[in-house]
Short mmCIF file of C-alpha atoms and ligand atoms in Angstrom, two decimals:
data_model
loop_
_atom_site.label_atom_id
_atom_site.label_comp_id
_atom_site.label_asym_id
_atom_site.label_seq_id
_atom_site.Cartn_x
_atom_site.Cartn_y
_atom_site.Cartn_z
CA MET A 1 -19.31 12.21 2.97
CA GLY A 2 -19.30 11.69 -0.84
CA SER A 3 -20.11 15.15 -2.81
CA GLN A 4 -19.13 18.21 -0.72
CA ILE A 5 -16.07 20.08 -2.06
CA GLU A 6 -13.12 19.86 0.56
CA ILE A 7 -9.67 21.53 0.13
CA CYS A 8 -6.77 19.75 1.83
CA PRO A 9 -3.58 21.14 1.90
CA SER A 10 -0.47 19.10 1.67
CA ILE A 11 1.89 19.65 4.55
CA LEU A 12 4.88 18.66 2.08
CA PRO A 13 5.64 22.67 1.02
CA ALA A 14 5.34 23.96 4.79
CA ASP A 15 8.17 25.31 6.72
CA PHE A 16 9.03 22.24 8.82
CA SER A 17 10.68 24.47 11.56
CA ARG A 18 7.29 25.89 12.54
CA LEU A 19 4.77 23.54 11.64
CA GLY A 20 2.26 24.12 14.10
CA GLU A 21 1.85 27.64 13.22
CA GLU A 22 1.66 26.51 9.47
CA LEU A 23 -1.26 24.42 10.24
CA LYS A 24 -2.95 27.16 12.14
CA MET A 25 -2.37 29.51 9.26
CA LEU A 26 -4.05 26.92 6.85
CA GLU A 27 -6.86 26.33 9.29
CA GLU A 28 -7.62 30.00 9.39
CA ALA A 29 -7.17 30.27 5.60
CA GLY A 30 -10.27 27.92 5.18
CA ALA A 31 -8.53 24.28 4.80
CA ASP A 32 -11.19 21.49 5.43
CA ARG A 33 -8.26 18.91 6.38
CA ILE A 34 -4.56 18.76 6.85
CA HIS A 35 -3.25 16.08 4.29
CA TRP A 36 -0.13 14.44 5.91
CA ASP A 37 2.34 13.35 3.19
CA VAL A 38 3.93 10.44 5.04
CA MET A 39 6.89 9.02 3.19
CA ASP A 40 9.39 6.39 4.33
CA GLY A 41 11.97 6.72 1.71
CA ASN A 42 11.28 3.27 0.45
CA PHE A 43 7.80 3.11 -0.90
CA VAL A 44 8.58 6.58 -2.59
CA PRO A 45 12.14 8.06 -2.86
CA ASN A 46 11.49 10.69 -0.19
CA LEU A 47 11.27 10.87 3.60
CA THR A 48 8.82 13.29 5.49
CA VAL A 49 7.47 13.12 9.13
CA GLY A 50 7.01 10.43 11.76
CA GLN A 51 3.94 10.08 13.97
CA ASP A 52 5.54 12.07 16.91
CA VAL A 53 5.48 15.03 14.56
CA VAL A 54 1.89 14.54 13.70
CA ALA A 55 1.02 14.05 17.47
CA SER A 56 2.83 17.38 18.24
CA CYS A 57 0.73 19.30 15.71
CA ARG A 58 -2.59 17.78 16.77
CA LYS A 59 -3.29 20.58 19.44
CA SER A 60 -2.40 23.25 17.01
CA VAL A 61 -5.67 22.92 14.84
CA ASP A 62 -9.23 21.61 15.24
CA ILE A 63 -9.79 20.37 11.53
CA PRO A 64 -9.29 16.81 10.78
CA PHE A 65 -6.11 15.10 9.84
CA GLU A 66 -5.74 12.59 7.01
CA ALA A 67 -2.63 10.55 6.64
CA HIS A 68 -1.40 9.53 3.09
CA LEU A 69 0.61 6.48 3.95
CA MET A 70 3.46 6.42 1.36
CA VAL A 71 4.96 3.48 3.20
CA GLU A 72 6.31 -0.03 2.63
CA ASP A 73 4.60 -1.55 5.89
CA PRO A 74 1.27 0.22 6.48
CA ASP A 75 0.19 -2.49 8.83
CA LEU A 76 3.07 -1.42 11.15
CA LEU A 77 2.68 2.31 10.71
CA ALA A 78 -0.96 2.94 10.49
CA PRO A 79 -1.74 2.37 14.23
CA LEU A 80 0.83 4.95 15.07
CA TYR A 81 -0.68 7.65 12.91
CA ILE A 82 -4.15 6.98 14.20
CA GLU A 83 -2.88 7.13 17.80
CA ALA A 84 -1.08 10.33 16.77
CA GLY A 85 -4.79 11.64 16.07
CA CYS A 86 -5.20 11.02 12.37
CA ASP A 87 -8.88 10.91 11.68
CA LEU A 88 -8.60 9.24 8.31
CA VAL A 89 -5.70 6.86 7.06
CA MET A 90 -5.10 6.22 3.40
CA LEU A 91 -3.41 2.95 2.34
CA HIS A 92 -1.95 2.38 -0.79
CA ALA A 93 -3.23 -0.71 -2.64
CA GLU A 94 0.39 -1.20 -3.91
CA SER A 95 1.74 -1.30 -0.43
CA THR A 96 -0.05 -4.30 1.28
CA ARG A 97 -0.43 -8.08 0.23
CA HIS A 98 -3.95 -8.17 2.05
CA LEU A 99 -5.60 -4.79 1.31
CA ASP A 100 -9.00 -5.92 2.83
CA ARG A 101 -7.32 -7.02 6.15
CA SER A 102 -5.09 -4.03 6.21
CA LEU A 103 -8.11 -1.73 5.89
CA ASN A 104 -10.15 -3.53 8.27
CA ARG A 105 -7.41 -2.90 10.80
CA VAL A 106 -7.68 0.73 10.45
CA LEU A 107 -11.40 0.55 11.14
CA GLU A 108 -11.00 -1.80 14.28
CA LEU A 109 -8.64 1.23 15.54
CA GLY A 110 -11.63 3.68 15.28
CA ALA A 111 -10.28 5.62 12.26
CA LYS A 112 -11.69 6.00 8.97
CA ALA A 113 -9.73 4.17 6.15
CA GLY A 114 -9.09 5.06 2.48
CA VAL A 115 -7.51 3.39 -0.14
CA THR A 116 -5.04 5.02 -2.77
CA ILE A 117 -3.94 3.91 -6.19
CA ASN A 118 -0.79 5.14 -8.26
CA PRO A 119 -1.15 6.31 -11.81
CA ALA A 120 -0.17 2.88 -13.42
CA THR A 121 -2.36 0.92 -10.99
CA PRO A 122 -5.90 -0.32 -12.60
CA VAL A 123 -8.82 1.35 -10.83
CA GLU A 124 -10.28 -2.30 -10.51
CA ASN A 125 -7.70 -2.69 -7.61
CA VAL A 126 -10.23 -0.72 -5.35
CA LYS A 127 -13.47 -1.98 -6.62
CA HIS A 128 -13.68 -4.87 -3.94
CA VAL A 129 -12.99 -2.41 -0.98
CA LEU A 130 -15.34 0.08 -1.60
CA HIS A 131 -17.58 -1.12 1.10
CA LEU A 132 -14.68 -0.62 3.82
CA VAL A 133 -13.56 3.06 2.59
CA ASP A 134 -14.98 6.57 3.33
CA GLN A 135 -12.51 7.89 0.52
CA VAL A 136 -10.92 6.83 -2.64
CA LEU A 137 -7.62 8.81 -3.38
CA ILE A 138 -6.63 8.90 -7.17
CA MET A 139 -2.99 9.82 -7.43
CA SER A 140 -2.77 12.35 -10.27
CA VAL A 141 0.90 12.23 -10.02
CA ASN A 142 3.53 9.65 -9.24
CA PRO A 143 4.15 9.85 -5.44
CA GLY A 144 6.90 11.08 -3.55
CA PHE A 145 7.22 14.98 -4.52
CA GLY A 146 5.10 18.01 -4.67
CA GLY A 147 5.13 20.46 -7.65
CA GLN A 148 4.65 17.84 -10.40
CA LYS A 149 2.35 17.94 -13.41
CA TYR A 150 -1.35 16.88 -13.06
CA LEU A 151 -1.92 13.76 -15.17
CA PRO A 152 -5.42 14.09 -16.91
CA SER A 153 -5.12 10.37 -17.94
CA GLN A 154 -6.28 9.65 -14.13
CA GLU A 155 -9.66 11.21 -14.94
CA THR A 156 -11.24 8.08 -16.43
CA LYS A 157 -10.41 6.16 -12.96
CA ILE A 158 -12.25 8.97 -11.10
CA GLU A 159 -15.21 8.55 -13.56
CA ARG A 160 -15.20 4.80 -12.87
CA VAL A 161 -15.15 4.81 -9.09
CA ARG A 162 -18.00 7.72 -9.24
CA SER A 163 -20.04 5.19 -11.29
CA TRP A 164 -19.49 2.25 -8.81
CA ILE A 165 -20.28 4.65 -5.77
CA LEU A 166 -23.64 5.77 -7.44
CA GLU A 167 -24.48 2.31 -8.51
CA GLN A 168 -23.81 1.01 -4.97
CA ASP A 169 -25.26 4.08 -3.29
CA PHE A 170 -22.06 4.39 -1.24
CA GLU A 171 -21.31 7.45 0.79
CA ILE A 172 -17.48 7.81 -0.27
CA ASP A 173 -15.37 10.89 -1.15
CA ILE A 174 -13.13 10.69 -4.20
CA GLU A 175 -9.84 12.64 -3.56
CA VAL A 176 -7.45 13.75 -6.03
CA ASP A 177 -3.74 14.41 -5.12
CA GLY A 178 -0.94 15.99 -7.18
CA GLY A 179 -0.72 18.87 -9.53
CA ILE A 180 -4.05 20.11 -8.37
CA SER A 181 -4.51 24.14 -9.18
CA ALA A 182 -7.07 26.42 -10.46
CA SER A 183 -6.42 25.20 -13.88
CA THR A 184 -6.57 21.62 -13.14
CA ILE A 185 -9.31 21.30 -10.33
CA ALA A 186 -12.22 21.70 -12.47
CA GLN A 187 -11.68 18.70 -14.87
CA ALA A 188 -11.11 16.63 -11.86
CA THR A 189 -14.25 17.90 -10.45
CA VAL A 190 -16.18 17.02 -13.87
CA ALA A 191 -14.66 13.66 -13.74
CA GLY A 192 -16.17 12.94 -10.21
CA ALA A 193 -13.79 14.15 -7.48
CA ASN A 194 -14.93 16.16 -4.61
CA VAL A 195 -11.94 16.37 -2.27
CA PHE A 196 -8.67 17.92 -3.42
CA VAL A 197 -5.14 18.13 -2.01
CA ALA A 198 -2.90 20.84 -2.96
CA GLY A 199 0.60 21.74 -1.88
CA SER A 200 2.39 24.22 -4.38
CA ALA A 201 -0.73 25.65 -5.64
CA ILE A 202 -1.69 26.87 -2.21
CA PHE A 203 1.71 27.64 -0.62
CA SER A 204 3.13 29.44 -3.73
CA HIS A 205 -0.12 31.31 -4.60
CA PRO A 206 1.06 34.91 -4.95
CA ASP A 207 -2.10 36.37 -2.84
CA GLY A 208 -1.46 33.82 -0.28
CA PRO A 209 -3.12 30.67 0.98
CA GLN A 210 -6.63 32.11 1.84
CA SER A 211 -6.93 33.27 -1.76
CA ALA A 212 -5.66 29.89 -3.13
CA ILE A 213 -8.08 27.93 -1.21
CA SER A 214 -10.83 30.08 -1.95
CA GLU A 215 -10.23 30.09 -5.60
CA LEU A 216 -9.83 26.18 -5.57
CA ARG A 217 -13.02 25.74 -3.66
CA GLU A 218 -14.98 28.27 -6.04
CA THR A 219 -13.75 26.74 -9.02
CA ALA A 220 -14.63 23.17 -8.21
CA SER A 221 -17.94 24.41 -7.07
CA VAL A 222 -18.91 25.98 -10.30
CA ALA A 223 -17.59 22.89 -12.17
CA GLN A 224 -19.64 20.46 -10.14
C1 LIG B 1 3.03 13.60 -3.58
C2 LIG B 1 1.64 13.80 -2.57
C3 LIG B 1 0.99 15.01 -2.91
C4 LIG B 1 1.76 16.06 -3.05
C5 LIG B 1 0.90 17.44 -3.61
O1 LIG B 1 3.68 12.24 -3.37
O2 LIG B 1 1.13 12.73 -2.20
O3 LIG B 1 0.10 15.39 -1.59
O4 LIG B 1 2.49 16.74 -1.84
O5 LIG B 1 1.60 18.42 -4.14
P1 LIG B 1 1.36 19.35 -5.37
O6 LIG B 1 -0.03 19.85 -4.97
O7 LIG B 1 2.30 20.36 -5.23
O8 LIG B 1 1.27 18.31 -6.35
ZN1 LIG B 2 -0.44 13.11 -0.83
#
């Protein structure tokens, strides 16, 4: 954990009528993890997959599942996605009144925990839970949809989190999510990120997901 480059395809652009096959394709294309974008239609103006869909796909691949919970009630839903087979569950700091307690609940259930912040949320909001998390996810778009433009303004947050991790000698991944492509991944890497979510850049790459994932990984590795 902490500095290895990892590429995590988002399920958002996938063909939901054959999700298991799509995940298998992504695993064979070199994906390090599957990024489940869980949206409840309230925390974000979009609705995606329930825990039963995740559970039904668990046996399709061996790579880890991470759940990005964009939901109003993460204390209710996090246990369901852990039960469904998610290895890492990321909570939005904006979605729970007691972030420390909510993250501890994830840990008590045996999963890894991550904290996520939206573009308008100060990076200081994650500072006092770094001792609890395996990953900090910095949103580089406003959550809810794929295919949006990367926000370079978020790079100062990545830099701050990286400095805190170094200061305290934590082993924590910094993930960036939103608008990541071959033309934005280098600057996010230079800022200090090492894990990258990509949806449209992988699914709409003219040469297919394997080329897309390799290109993203190579571009980030050169920039690191
Ligand atoms: C947005 C999601 C992202 C998004 C990424 O709310 O959290 O994971 O699907 O899609 P792209 O890579 O197309 O921006
Ligand atoms: Zn996401």
